[in-house]
Amino acid sequence: MGILNAIMGNSSEVSADKIAHEFEPILIEGEVIVKSFKLIRDMFVFTNKRLILVDKQGITGSKIDFMTIPYHSINYFTKRSASLLDLDAEILIWIKGAPEPIQRDFRKGENINDVYKALSTYVLA
């Protein structure tokens, strides 16, 4: 089902063990990955200290942007569900001091709820 979710643009949960080697160089001492979701090539990575948004760019995906967002910097966040005419759903995250929210799009499906629930768990803790 993971391949089908990736093709359809749905997020799928990825085990921390699978991606630990990729993130080892950027994690600080005592930081561990607690939950992660893959959305085609992009990722939401939740650690015990921050949210890391991974944006793979270009045709080959060799250019990678790692955006760190400390949980305490998140003012609020929104989930916009897909509608009949608009098949995409979105998560918007407002960061302290940033005029515009960070937006990540999801294809129609329930998996956005898993990411939203994880975001709620770590920001509201």
Short mmCIF file of C-alpha atoms in Angstrom, two decimals:
data_model
loop_
_atom_site.label_atom_id
_atom_site.label_comp_id
_atom_site.label_asym_id
_atom_site.label_seq_id
_atom_site.Cartn_x
_atom_site.Cartn_y
_atom_site.Cartn_z
CA MET A 1 0.00 0.00 0.00
CA GLY A 2 2.99 2.31 0.52
CA ILE A 3 3.76 2.45 -3.20
CA LEU A 4 0.13 3.15 -4.08
CA ASN A 5 -0.01 5.93 -1.48
CA ALA A 6 3.15 7.50 -2.90
CA ILE A 7 1.80 7.36 -6.46
CA MET A 8 -1.53 8.86 -5.37
CA GLY A 9 0.22 11.59 -3.37
CA ASN A 10 -1.00 10.30 -0.03
CA SER A 11 1.26 10.37 2.95
CA SER A 12 2.47 7.11 4.39
CA GLU A 13 4.16 6.55 7.71
CA VAL A 14 7.84 5.59 7.53
CA SER A 15 9.61 3.80 10.35
CA ALA A 16 12.29 5.79 12.17
CA ASP A 17 14.74 2.92 11.62
CA LYS A 18 14.39 3.26 7.84
CA ILE A 19 15.38 6.93 7.75
CA ALA A 20 17.68 7.18 10.78
CA HIS A 21 20.87 7.01 8.67
CA GLU A 22 19.68 9.87 6.43
CA PHE A 23 19.02 12.17 9.41
CA GLU A 24 21.91 11.13 11.66
CA PRO A 25 24.17 13.99 10.43
CA ILE A 26 21.63 16.69 11.37
CA LEU A 27 20.23 15.39 14.65
CA ILE A 28 21.67 16.83 17.83
CA GLU A 29 22.78 14.81 20.84
CA GLY A 30 19.80 13.23 22.56
CA GLU A 31 17.45 13.89 19.63
CA VAL A 32 15.53 10.96 18.17
CA ILE A 33 12.99 10.54 15.41
CA VAL A 34 9.63 9.65 16.90
CA LYS A 35 7.38 9.69 13.83
CA SER A 36 7.76 10.39 10.12
CA PHE A 37 5.55 10.55 7.06
CA LYS A 38 6.53 10.47 3.39
CA LEU A 39 4.57 12.38 0.76
CA ILE A 40 5.92 11.29 -2.64
CA ARG A 41 9.47 12.69 -2.18
CA ASP A 42 8.83 15.15 0.65
CA MET A 43 8.65 14.25 4.33
CA PHE A 44 7.35 15.36 7.72
CA VAL A 45 9.81 14.18 10.36
CA PHE A 46 8.83 14.59 14.02
CA THR A 47 11.65 14.33 16.55
CA ASN A 48 11.51 14.73 20.30
CA LYS A 49 12.70 18.34 19.80
CA ARG A 50 11.45 19.68 16.44
CA LEU A 51 9.58 19.19 13.20
CA ILE A 52 11.79 18.76 10.12
CA LEU A 53 10.13 19.39 6.76
CA VAL A 54 12.04 17.77 3.91
CA ASP A 55 11.55 19.17 0.42
CA LYS A 56 13.30 17.24 -2.36
CA GLN A 57 13.61 19.49 -5.40
CA GLY A 58 14.39 19.04 -9.06
CA ILE A 59 13.87 16.10 -11.38
CA THR A 60 16.36 13.86 -9.61
CA GLY A 61 15.57 15.04 -6.10
CA SER A 62 19.26 15.56 -5.45
CA LYS A 63 18.69 19.06 -4.04
CA ILE A 64 17.14 18.67 -0.60
CA ASP A 65 15.85 21.40 1.70
CA PHE A 66 15.66 20.51 5.41
CA MET A 67 13.51 23.06 7.26
CA THR A 68 13.68 22.91 11.05
CA ILE A 69 10.72 24.18 13.04
CA PRO A 70 11.01 24.03 16.83
CA TYR A 71 7.64 23.04 18.23
CA HIS A 72 7.50 26.11 20.46
CA SER A 73 7.77 28.33 17.34
CA ILE A 74 4.50 27.08 15.88
CA ASN A 75 1.74 29.60 16.60
CA TYR A 76 -1.06 27.57 15.07
CA PHE A 77 -1.82 25.16 12.24
CA THR A 78 -4.74 24.32 10.01
CA LYS A 79 -5.96 21.33 8.04
CA ARG A 80 -8.02 22.07 4.94
CA SER A 81 -9.88 19.04 3.69
CA ALA A 82 -10.25 18.14 0.04
CA SER A 83 -13.56 19.04 -1.56
CA LEU A 84 -15.54 17.81 -4.53
CA LEU A 85 -13.94 20.26 -6.95
CA ASP A 86 -10.54 20.61 -5.27
CA LEU A 87 -8.95 17.18 -4.84
CA ASP A 88 -6.07 18.48 -2.74
CA ALA A 89 -6.07 18.88 1.02
CA GLU A 90 -3.56 21.10 2.82
CA ILE A 91 -1.80 21.60 6.11
CA LEU A 92 -0.79 25.18 6.87
CA ILE A 93 1.64 25.98 9.69
CA TRP A 94 2.11 29.52 11.03
CA ILE A 95 5.53 30.18 12.55
CA LYS A 96 6.31 33.03 14.96
CA GLY A 97 7.69 36.00 13.03
CA ALA A 98 6.79 34.65 9.57
CA PRO A 99 4.14 36.60 7.65
CA GLU A 100 2.94 33.64 5.57
CA PRO A 101 2.19 30.06 6.62
CA ILE A 102 4.13 27.05 5.43
CA GLN A 103 1.83 24.99 3.23
CA ARG A 104 2.04 21.33 2.28
CA ASP A 105 -0.46 19.78 -0.12
CA PHE A 106 -1.93 16.29 0.06
CA ARG A 107 -4.04 14.42 -2.46
CA LYS A 108 -7.57 13.50 -1.47
CA GLY A 109 -7.45 10.80 1.18
CA GLU A 110 -7.52 10.26 4.91
CA ASN A 111 -3.76 10.19 5.48
CA ILE A 112 -3.59 13.94 6.08
CA ASN A 113 -5.31 13.17 9.37
CA ASP A 114 -2.32 11.10 10.56
CA VAL A 115 0.07 14.00 9.92
CA TYR A 116 -2.33 16.49 11.53
CA LYS A 117 -2.71 14.27 14.59
CA ALA A 118 1.09 13.93 14.95
CA LEU A 119 1.46 17.70 14.60
CA SER A 120 -1.18 18.19 17.29
CA THR A 121 0.52 15.66 19.56
CA TYR A 122 3.94 17.34 19.50
CA VAL A 123 2.91 21.00 19.33
CA LEU A 124 0.25 20.80 22.03
CA ALA A 125 2.29 18.60 24.42
#
